[in-house]
Amino acid sequence: MAFVAGPENQDFFDAYRAPAGHVPNFVSVFAARPAVFEAWLQLNAAVKASMDLRRYEIATFAAAAALKSSYCSLAHGQVLANNFYSADEVTAFVDENAQDPVDRAVMAFARKVALAADTVTQADVDELKTLGLSDDDVLDVVLAAAARCFFSKTLDGTGTQPDAVFNALPETLRTALTVGRPIES
């Protein structure tokens, strides 16, 4: 689907122009439904507000990778690599190889929520609790993964490719995080 800025949505494009000056491809999709995008921003902010940012990014990344969403895997993998882990560590996350047992368990749980939430059991929850997560922490992981499903599915369902700016990531990281649609050329 191609979305073009017309006079009726130019203000929306301008409002969400990236700091680098380009309009991210996801903005083009939501320009047709700005109220949905605003609701998404509110939902995502509410989910993040109660979570440690690193855990939010881990859960979000794991859900995105499980869903084969290159756009979201690249975006959140980049955040993880820029702020919390090395590029090699993030590359390993794609194959569920987090070094920290809590990170590994959170990622596995977020993937399960994203792909087969109906199969989550009390044993899954108890595993996270034995690693120190509270009931609220577990709920936060569920919320992050479920919210990512909406955004990732919207982008993939509309054929939205990851922005060309992701081509600037180190090749190993870029290749590992491109789990679905190719990056825009």
C-alpha positions as semicolon CSV with decimal commas, in nm:
position;residue;x (nm);y (nm);z (nm)
1;M;0,000;0,000;0,000
2;A;0,138;0,338;-0,089
3;F;0,044;0,639;0,117
4;V;0,120;0,985;-0,013
5;A;0,111;1,307;0,181
6;G;-0,173;1,520;0,059
7;P;-0,292;1,853;0,189
8;E;-0,528;1,673;0,428
9;N;-0,248;1,487;0,608
10;Q;0,060;1,706;0,559
11;D;0,037;1,836;0,916
12;F;0,045;1,477;1,044
13;F;0,357;1,403;0,836
14;D;0,524;1,719;0,960
15;A;0,440;1,643;1,324
16;Y;0,603;1,299;1,310
17;R;0,904;1,378;1,093
18;A;1,210;1,206;1,242
19;P;1,480;1,424;1,399
20;A;1,701;1,338;1,099
21;G;1,446;1,501;0,871
22;H;1,282;1,203;0,702
23;V;0,927;1,082;0,749
24;P;0,939;0,725;0,880
25;N;0,747;0,478;0,667
26;F;0,517;0,386;0,957
27;V;0,402;0,749;0,972
28;S;0,286;0,721;0,613
29;V;0,063;0,428;0,708
30;F;-0,098;0,599;1,004
31;A;-0,152;0,928;0,820
32;A;-0,473;0,772;0,691
33;R;-0,589;0,712;1,052
34;P;-0,427;0,972;1,279
35;A;-0,668;0,900;1,567
36;V;-0,552;0,538;1,569
37;F;-0,189;0,650;1,579
38;E;-0,259;0,888;1,867
39;A;-0,433;0,606;2,055
40;W;-0,133;0,381;1,986
41;L;0,104;0,644;2,127
42;Q;-0,108;0,670;2,442
43;L;-0,127;0,292;2,483
44;N;0,245;0,246;2,426
45;A;0,330;0,526;2,671
46;A;0,106;0,368;2,936
47;V;0,271;0,028;2,887
48;K;0,621;0,178;2,909
49;A;0,538;0,395;3,212
50;S;0,523;0,102;3,451
51;M;0,823;-0,088;3,312
52;D;1,197;-0,071;3,327
53;L;1,293;0,057;2,979
54;R;1,545;-0,222;2,919
55;R;1,287;-0,490;3,000
56;Y;1,031;-0,314;2,779
57;E;1,277;-0,316;2,489
58;I;1,366;-0,682;2,544
59;A;1,002;-0,791;2,552
60;T;0,911;-0,572;2,256
61;F;1,207;-0,691;2,053
62;A;1,134;-1,058;2,129
63;A;0,771;-1,020;2,022
64;A;0,869;-0,836;1,704
65;A;1,131;-1,096;1,609
66;A;0,885;-1,379;1,674
67;L;0,630;-1,207;1,451
68;K;0,895;-1,169;1,176
69;S;0,853;-0,794;1,183
70;S;1,175;-0,655;1,040
71;Y;1,063;-0,297;1,099
72;C;1,006;-0,343;1,471
73;S;1,299;-0,584;1,518
74;L;1,533;-0,333;1,358
75;A;1,396;-0,037;1,554
76;H;1,400;-0,206;1,894
77;G;1,717;-0,403;1,828
78;Q;1,885;-0,073;1,748
79;V;1,762;0,074;2,079
80;L;1,898;-0,229;2,265
81;A;2,234;-0,206;2,085
82;N;2,261;0,170;2,138
83;N;2,164;0,171;2,506
84;F;2,194;-0,163;2,680
85;Y;2,394;-0,430;2,497
86;S;2,661;-0,478;2,237
87;A;2,561;-0,536;1,876
88;D;2,686;-0,896;1,909
89;E;2,464;-0,954;2,213
90;V;2,159;-0,816;2,031
91;T;2,242;-1,030;1,729
92;A;2,237;-1,334;1,958
93;F;1,892;-1,232;2,089
94;V;1,741;-1,319;1,752
95;D;1,831;-1,683;1,819
96;E;1,712;-1,658;2,181
97;N;2,068;-1,657;2,314
98;A;2,055;-1,390;2,583
99;Q;2,330;-1,439;2,839
100;D;2,124;-1,325;3,137
101;P;1,871;-1,591;3,250
102;V;1,607;-1,328;3,333
103;D;1,643;-1,167;2,990
104;R;1,626;-1,509;2,827
105;A;1,309;-1,601;3,019
106;V;1,142;-1,264;2,948
107;M;1,220;-1,303;2,578
108;A;1,083;-1,658;2,565
109;F;0,768;-1,550;2,747
110;A;0,715;-1,246;2,520
111;R;0,757;-1,467;2,213
112;K;0,501;-1,711;2,349
113;V;0,255;-1,429;2,415
114;A;0,307;-1,294;2,061
115;L;0,272;-1,628;1,885
116;A;0,052;-1,845;2,104
117;A;-0,092;-1,653;2,398
118;D;-0,357;-1,921;2,440
119;T;-0,083;-2,167;2,543
120;V;0,058;-1,955;2,828
121;T;0,032;-2,152;3,151
122;Q;0,077;-2,085;3,519
123;A;0,408;-2,270;3,489
124;D;0,527;-2,003;3,242
125;V;0,432;-1,731;3,487
126;D;0,587;-1,918;3,779
127;E;0,916;-1,950;3,591
128;L;0,936;-1,571;3,563
129;K;0,841;-1,534;3,928
130;T;1,120;-1,769;4,039
131;L;1,358;-1,534;3,857
132;G;1,235;-1,239;4,063
133;L;0,953;-1,093;3,854
134;S;0,635;-0,992;4,035
135;D;0,284;-1,045;3,904
136;D;0,288;-0,683;3,788
137;D;0,619;-0,739;3,606
138;V;0,472;-1,040;3,425
139;L;0,167;-0,836;3,327
140;D;0,397;-0,565;3,191
141;V;0,572;-0,819;2,968
142;V;0,234;-0,942;2,842
143;L;0,122;-0,586;2,771
144;A;0,444;-0,499;2,587
145;A;0,425;-0,813;2,371
146;A;0,053;-0,772;2,299
147;A;0,092;-0,404;2,207
148;R;0,380;-0,494;1,974
149;C;0,152;-0,740;1,797
150;F;-0,083;-0,457;1,700
151;F;0,190;-0,232;1,565
152;S;0,392;-0,504;1,390
153;K;0,086;-0,662;1,231
154;T;-0,035;-0,322;1,111
155;L;0,298;-0,248;0,943
156;D;0,334;-0,592;0,787
157;G;-0,032;-0,607;0,688
158;T;0,010;-0,284;0,493
159;G;0,335;-0,397;0,330
160;T;0,536;-0,128;0,508
161;Q;0,910;-0,176;0,464
162;P;1,164;-0,072;0,727
163;D;1,311;0,272;0,659
164;A;1,624;0,292;0,444
165;V;1,808;0,453;0,738
166;F;1,837;0,103;0,890
167;N;2,086;0,025;0,613
168;A;2,337;0,226;0,820
169;L;2,338;-0,035;1,099
170;P;2,644;-0,260;1,116
171;E;2,598;-0,537;0,860
172;T;2,591;-0,827;1,107
173;L;2,330;-0,657;1,323
174;R;2,124;-0,539;1,024
175;T;2,122;-0,887;0,872
176;A;2,023;-1,056;1,198
177;L;1,742;-0,807;1,269
178;T;1,592;-0,827;0,920
179;V;1,365;-1,117;1,008
180;G;1,086;-1,049;0,756
181;R;1,034;-0,773;0,501
182;P;1,354;-0,632;0,351
183;I;1,473;-0,283;0,431
184;E;1,367;-0,015;0,185
185;S;1,643;0,050;-0,066
